[in-house]
Amino acid sequence: MANIVAIVGRPNVGKSTLFNRITQTRQAIVHESSGVTRDRHYGKAFWNGYEFSMIDTGGYITDSEDVFEEEIRKQITLAIEEADVIIFAVDVESGITDLDKTVAGILRKVKKPVFLAVNKADNNKRFMEANEFYSLGLGDIYPVSAMNGTGTGELLDAVTGAFEKAIFDEEIPDIPKFAVVGRPNVGKSSFINAMLGEDRNIVTPISGTTRDSIHTRYQKFGLDFFLIDTAGLRKRGKVSEDVEFYSTMRSIRAIENSDVCLLMIDAVEGVTAQDITIFGNIQRNRKGVVLLVNKWDLIEKDTHSVKTFTKEIQERIAPYTDVPILFTSALTKQRVLKALETAVEVYNNRIQKIPTHKLNDLLQEMIEAYPPPAIKGKFIKIKYATQLPNQTPSFAFFCNLPQYIKEPYKRYIENKIRENFNFTGVPIQIFFREK
């Protein structure tokens, strides 16, 4: 199950520091691309055997005192809708403020697990002062210090203990799950409508699926899969920045529940920072991906248009460029079926298992052609390779000095694997272990 934990609260209580502590990152920015402001508030975390996503809502508050309350209310509402568990962060130094009371009033009405993290409790005096936050009426408090990690273990024990085990009320067939994701207004709804058509008897809505995404059974043209529909963003009045935030949260949820993501890009607007953000989320979650350049019918084309656009996309998503790119039009249904067939191919690439003997035959060729460089006069000898029994393609290479294998050589091995086996559209993990 994909679990999402949102950190909410007023500004300057240490939400980002707590986010960084839980995700074990030094800074909130996760993606290297410039201008990717949304991505700095999303990360992966591990605790008690659970992998879950962390959302820090702090960076989405408009920097103006007179609209703090309104903006906080918007972000908490969005977090409540999309998250499974909510961490409410407060500051023991400043005590209970009017904004804290406002947030607490909203959260008391929520039928989801809410955990009150009293931050900056880094000594015994502050630990005792944290007790005043019981008056907010949210149950147990968790005194923590995001700066040095005190108390975060107890908080995470409670958070992971609240994750629900069941996803569906009824058993769902083990077939591929495809998610159509992308920025608002890139044509997701039109693409889904073009794909489903008017013959509605080919789809079967499954009751009891996760509350925030619609699983639709598609059975046509020899294809059989579940479609995770994220196109239906709810209309809101006077929405500006929070539309992007809301769509990002919906995309994260859909990505985590899918096997392959169909990422739609607007051909008219070109590749944007938000597109790269969503692509990074797909890659981080190790899902298959197909890039769809939609609205291709609106572009004035020449003989080099496809090549030029493809090159631009590959430059933006480098170094992970082994990704299928299709130019579609939901309006004219151009390459809609091709997109679905490609998604099935990527799904098959993602679940394939390479026989160990074939992998080791390739290993010998790779080492003969380009042996690992010697480090500090020490020679690295790779003896054996195998594919790990993971849900996503992962390979372990056993050698005498795994700590000396550098990133360029890992990239070389990944490229050779891709050259010899079809992993198009699928992220690969390479591990070096001591034999």
PDB file of N, CA and C in Angstrom, residues 176 259-260 286 288 320 322 343-356 358-359 362 386-395 414 416-429:
ATOM      1  N   PRO A 176      -1.927  -5.312 -14.742  1.00  0.00           N
ATOM      2  CA  PRO A 176      -1.196  -4.041 -14.663  1.00  0.00           C
ATOM      3  C   PRO A 176      -2.085  -2.883 -14.212  1.00  0.00           C
ATOM      4  N   ASP A 259       1.799   0.640 -11.648  1.00  0.00           N
ATOM      5  CA  ASP A 259       2.964  -0.077 -12.160  1.00  0.00           C
ATOM      6  C   ASP A 259       3.673   0.740 -13.224  1.00  0.00           C
ATOM      7  N   VAL A 260       2.879   1.378 -14.098  1.00  0.00           N
ATOM      8  CA  VAL A 260       3.415   2.195 -15.183  1.00  0.00           C
ATOM      9  C   VAL A 260       2.659   3.523 -15.208  1.00  0.00           C
ATOM     10  N   ARG A 286      10.479   4.180  -8.680  1.00  0.00           N
ATOM     11  CA  ARG A 286      10.886   3.033  -9.496  1.00  0.00           C
ATOM     12  C   ARG A 286       9.714   2.427 -10.265  1.00  0.00           C
ATOM     13  N   GLY A 288       7.488   2.174 -13.990  1.00  0.00           N
ATOM     14  CA  GLY A 288       7.662   2.305 -15.429  1.00  0.00           C
ATOM     15  C   GLY A 288       7.074   3.620 -15.909  1.00  0.00           C
ATOM     16  N   TYR A 320      18.620   9.510 -17.346  1.00  0.00           N
ATOM     17  CA  TYR A 320      17.682   8.403 -17.575  1.00  0.00           C
ATOM     18  C   TYR A 320      16.896   8.699 -18.854  1.00  0.00           C
ATOM     19  N   ASP A 322      16.403   6.277 -21.474  1.00  0.00           N
ATOM     20  CA  ASP A 322      15.852   5.091 -22.138  1.00  0.00           C
ATOM     21  C   ASP A 322      14.358   5.005 -21.832  1.00  0.00           C
ATOM     22  N   ALA A 343       2.604   1.087 -22.982  1.00  0.00           N
ATOM     23  CA  ALA A 343       2.550   0.938 -21.526  1.00  0.00           C
ATOM     24  C   ALA A 343       2.587  -0.535 -21.131  1.00  0.00           C
ATOM     25  N   VAL A 344       1.910  -1.387 -21.887  1.00  0.00           N
ATOM     26  CA  VAL A 344       1.944  -2.831 -21.614  1.00  0.00           C
ATOM     27  C   VAL A 344       3.356  -3.377 -21.824  1.00  0.00           C
ATOM     28  N   GLU A 345       4.034  -2.923 -22.869  1.00  0.00           N
ATOM     29  CA  GLU A 345       5.411  -3.360 -23.121  1.00  0.00           C
ATOM     30  C   GLU A 345       6.327  -2.947 -21.965  1.00  0.00           C
ATOM     31  N   VAL A 346       6.163  -1.720 -21.475  1.00  0.00           N
ATOM     32  CA  VAL A 346       6.987  -1.248 -20.361  1.00  0.00           C
ATOM     33  C   VAL A 346       6.690  -2.069 -19.104  1.00  0.00           C
ATOM     34  N   TYR A 347       5.427  -2.404 -18.900  1.00  0.00           N
ATOM     35  CA  TYR A 347       5.062  -3.247 -17.754  1.00  0.00           C
ATOM     36  C   TYR A 347       5.767  -4.598 -17.834  1.00  0.00           C
ATOM     37  N   ASN A 348       5.771  -5.198 -19.025  1.00  0.00           N
ATOM     38  CA  ASN A 348       6.451  -6.489 -19.204  1.00  0.00           C
ATOM     39  C   ASN A 348       7.953  -6.356 -19.000  1.00  0.00           C
ATOM     40  N   ASN A 349       8.526  -5.226 -19.431  1.00  0.00           N
ATOM     41  CA  ASN A 349       9.954  -4.976 -19.183  1.00  0.00           C
ATOM     42  C   ASN A 349      10.237  -4.908 -17.687  1.00  0.00           C
ATOM     43  N   ARG A 350       9.302  -4.323 -16.958  1.00  0.00           N
ATOM     44  CA  ARG A 350       9.499  -4.098 -15.520  1.00  0.00           C
ATOM     45  C   ARG A 350       9.460  -5.397 -14.723  1.00  0.00           C
ATOM     46  N   ILE A 351       8.674  -6.371 -15.172  1.00  0.00           N
ATOM     47  CA  ILE A 351       8.520  -7.602 -14.394  1.00  0.00           C
ATOM     48  C   ILE A 351       9.404  -8.735 -14.902  1.00  0.00           C
ATOM     49  N   GLN A 352      10.162  -8.495 -15.985  1.00  0.00           N
ATOM     50  CA  GLN A 352      10.959  -9.585 -16.546  1.00  0.00           C
ATOM     51  C   GLN A 352      12.112  -9.969 -15.610  1.00  0.00           C
ATOM     52  N   LYS A 353      12.499 -11.243 -15.661  1.00  0.00           N
ATOM     53  CA  LYS A 353      13.608 -11.759 -14.869  1.00  0.00           C
ATOM     54  C   LYS A 353      14.684 -12.283 -15.813  1.00  0.00           C
ATOM     55  N   ILE A 354      15.908 -11.815 -15.622  1.00  0.00           N
ATOM     56  CA  ILE A 354      17.017 -12.230 -16.479  1.00  0.00           C
ATOM     57  C   ILE A 354      17.671 -13.464 -15.871  1.00  0.00           C
ATOM     58  N   PRO A 355      17.807 -14.552 -16.639  1.00  0.00           N
ATOM     59  CA  PRO A 355      18.483 -15.752 -16.112  1.00  0.00           C
ATOM     60  C   PRO A 355      19.897 -15.408 -15.634  1.00  0.00           C
ATOM     61  N   THR A 356      20.294 -16.006 -14.532  1.00  0.00           N
ATOM     62  CA  THR A 356      21.587 -15.688 -13.930  1.00  0.00           C
ATOM     63  C   THR A 356      22.750 -16.000 -14.869  1.00  0.00           C
ATOM     64  N   LYS A 358      22.823 -15.878 -18.129  1.00  0.00           N
ATOM     65  CA  LYS A 358      22.928 -14.845 -19.166  1.00  0.00           C
ATOM     66  C   LYS A 358      23.550 -13.570 -18.596  1.00  0.00           C
ATOM     67  N   LEU A 359      23.178 -13.249 -17.383  1.00  0.00           N
ATOM     68  CA  LEU A 359      23.716 -12.048 -16.756  1.00  0.00           C
ATOM     69  C   LEU A 359      25.217 -12.178 -16.516  1.00  0.00           C
ATOM     70  N   LEU A 362      27.183 -11.869 -19.745  1.00  0.00           N
ATOM     71  CA  LEU A 362      27.336 -10.454 -20.079  1.00  0.00           C
ATOM     72  C   LEU A 362      28.380  -9.797 -19.179  1.00  0.00           C
ATOM     73  N   THR A 386      23.685 -11.298 -10.110  1.00  0.00           N
ATOM     74  CA  THR A 386      22.366 -11.935 -10.111  1.00  0.00           C
ATOM     75  C   THR A 386      21.298 -10.861 -10.011  1.00  0.00           C
ATOM     76  N   GLN A 387      20.108 -11.167 -10.515  1.00  0.00           N
ATOM     77  CA  GLN A 387      18.985 -10.246 -10.365  1.00  0.00           C
ATOM     78  C   GLN A 387      18.285 -10.538  -9.043  1.00  0.00           C
ATOM     79  N   LEU A 388      18.040  -9.505  -8.288  1.00  0.00           N
ATOM     80  CA  LEU A 388      17.413  -9.662  -6.981  1.00  0.00           C
ATOM     81  C   LEU A 388      15.911  -9.892  -7.130  1.00  0.00           C
ATOM     82  N   PRO A 389      15.311 -10.616  -6.183  1.00  0.00           N
ATOM     83  CA  PRO A 389      13.869 -10.907  -6.269  1.00  0.00           C
ATOM     84  C   PRO A 389      13.005  -9.734  -5.821  1.00  0.00           C
ATOM     85  N   ASN A 390      13.262  -8.570  -6.381  1.00  0.00           N
ATOM     86  CA  ASN A 390      12.494  -7.374  -6.039  1.00  0.00           C
ATOM     87  C   ASN A 390      11.353  -7.186  -7.030  1.00  0.00           C
ATOM     88  N   GLN A 391      10.430  -6.284  -6.685  1.00  0.00           N
ATOM     89  CA  GLN A 391       9.332  -5.982  -7.604  1.00  0.00           C
ATOM     90  C   GLN A 391       9.812  -5.183  -8.803  1.00  0.00           C
ATOM     91  N   THR A 392      10.912  -4.477  -8.656  1.00  0.00           N
ATOM     92  CA  THR A 392      11.459  -3.684  -9.753  1.00  0.00           C
ATOM     93  C   THR A 392      12.841  -4.218 -10.109  1.00  0.00           C
ATOM     94  N   PRO A 393      13.307  -4.015 -11.349  1.00  0.00           N
ATOM     95  CA  PRO A 393      14.591  -4.578 -11.785  1.00  0.00           C
ATOM     96  C   PRO A 393      15.755  -4.094 -10.921  1.00  0.00           C
ATOM     97  N   SER A 394      16.365  -5.018 -10.183  1.00  0.00           N
ATOM     98  CA  SER A 394      17.501  -4.707  -9.317  1.00  0.00           C
ATOM     99  C   SER A 394      18.544  -5.804  -9.484  1.00  0.00           C
ATOM    100  N   PHE A 395      19.799  -5.402  -9.581  1.00  0.00           N
ATOM    101  CA  PHE A 395      20.874  -6.353  -9.830  1.00  0.00           C
ATOM    102  C   PHE A 395      21.971  -6.181  -8.785  1.00  0.00           C
ATOM    103  N   GLU A 414      24.977  -0.308 -16.127  1.00  0.00           N
ATOM    104  CA  GLU A 414      23.548  -0.148 -16.423  1.00  0.00           C
ATOM    105  C   GLU A 414      23.314  -0.009 -17.923  1.00  0.00           C
ATOM    106  N   LYS A 416      25.136  -1.171 -20.339  1.00  0.00           N
ATOM    107  CA  LYS A 416      25.363  -2.457 -20.996  1.00  0.00           C
ATOM    108  C   LYS A 416      24.174  -3.401 -20.782  1.00  0.00           C
ATOM    109  N   ILE A 417      23.600  -3.365 -19.589  1.00  0.00           N
ATOM    110  CA  ILE A 417      22.413  -4.186 -19.333  1.00  0.00           C
ATOM    111  C   ILE A 417      21.269  -3.742 -20.239  1.00  0.00           C
ATOM    112  N   ARG A 418      21.102  -2.443 -20.384  1.00  0.00           N
ATOM    113  CA  ARG A 418      20.030  -1.932 -21.238  1.00  0.00           C
ATOM    114  C   ARG A 418      20.271  -2.272 -22.702  1.00  0.00           C
ATOM    115  N   GLU A 419      21.550  -2.297 -23.114  1.00  0.00           N
ATOM    116  CA  GLU A 419      21.861  -2.640 -24.502  1.00  0.00           C
ATOM    117  C   GLU A 419      21.515  -4.091 -24.820  1.00  0.00           C
ATOM    118  N   ASN A 420      21.658  -4.975 -23.837  1.00  0.00           N
ATOM    119  CA  ASN A 420      21.488  -6.409 -24.074  1.00  0.00           C
ATOM    120  C   ASN A 420      20.111  -6.941 -23.684  1.00  0.00           C
ATOM    121  N   PHE A 421      19.415  -6.222 -22.796  1.00  0.00           N
ATOM    122  CA  PHE A 421      18.079  -6.650 -22.374  1.00  0.00           C
ATOM    123  C   PHE A 421      17.152  -5.445 -22.435  1.00  0.00           C
ATOM    124  N   ASN A 422      15.896  -5.695 -22.752  1.00  0.00           N
ATOM    125  CA  ASN A 422      14.962  -4.596 -22.964  1.00  0.00           C
ATOM    126  C   ASN A 422      14.373  -4.112 -21.633  1.00  0.00           C
ATOM    127  N   PHE A 423      14.941  -3.016 -21.139  1.00  0.00           N
ATOM    128  CA  PHE A 423      14.389  -2.382 -19.945  1.00  0.00           C
ATOM    129  C   PHE A 423      13.938  -0.955 -20.256  1.00  0.00           C
ATOM    130  N   THR A 424      13.503  -0.722 -21.485  1.00  0.00           N
ATOM    131  CA  THR A 424      13.046   0.603 -21.881  1.00  0.00           C
ATOM    132  C   THR A 424      11.876   1.046 -21.001  1.00  0.00           C
ATOM    133  N   GLY A 425      11.973   2.260 -20.494  1.00  0.00           N
ATOM    134  CA  GLY A 425      10.903   2.820 -19.683  1.00  0.00           C
ATOM    135  C   GLY A 425      10.926   2.406 -18.232  1.00  0.00           C
ATOM    136  N   VAL A 426      11.976   1.683 -17.812  1.00  0.00           N
ATOM    137  CA  VAL A 426      12.017   1.137 -16.452  1.00  0.00           C
ATOM    138  C   VAL A 426      13.316   1.548 -15.758  1.00  0.00           C
ATOM    139  N   PRO A 427      13.246   2.138 -14.571  1.00  0.00           N
ATOM    140  CA  PRO A 427      14.472   2.422 -13.816  1.00  0.00           C
ATOM    141  C   PRO A 427      15.125   1.118 -13.346  1.00  0.00           C
ATOM    142  N   ILE A 428      16.453   1.104 -13.348  1.00  0.00           N
ATOM    143  CA  ILE A 428      17.228  -0.081 -12.909  1.00  0.00           C
ATOM    144  C   ILE A 428      18.046   0.319 -11.677  1.00  0.00           C
ATOM    145  N   GLN A 429      18.114  -0.588 -10.710  1.00  0.00           N
ATOM    146  CA  GLN A 429      18.966  -0.377  -9.556  1.00  0.00           C
ATOM    147  C   GLN A 429      20.162  -1.329  -9.634  1.00  0.00           C
TER     148      GLN A 429
END
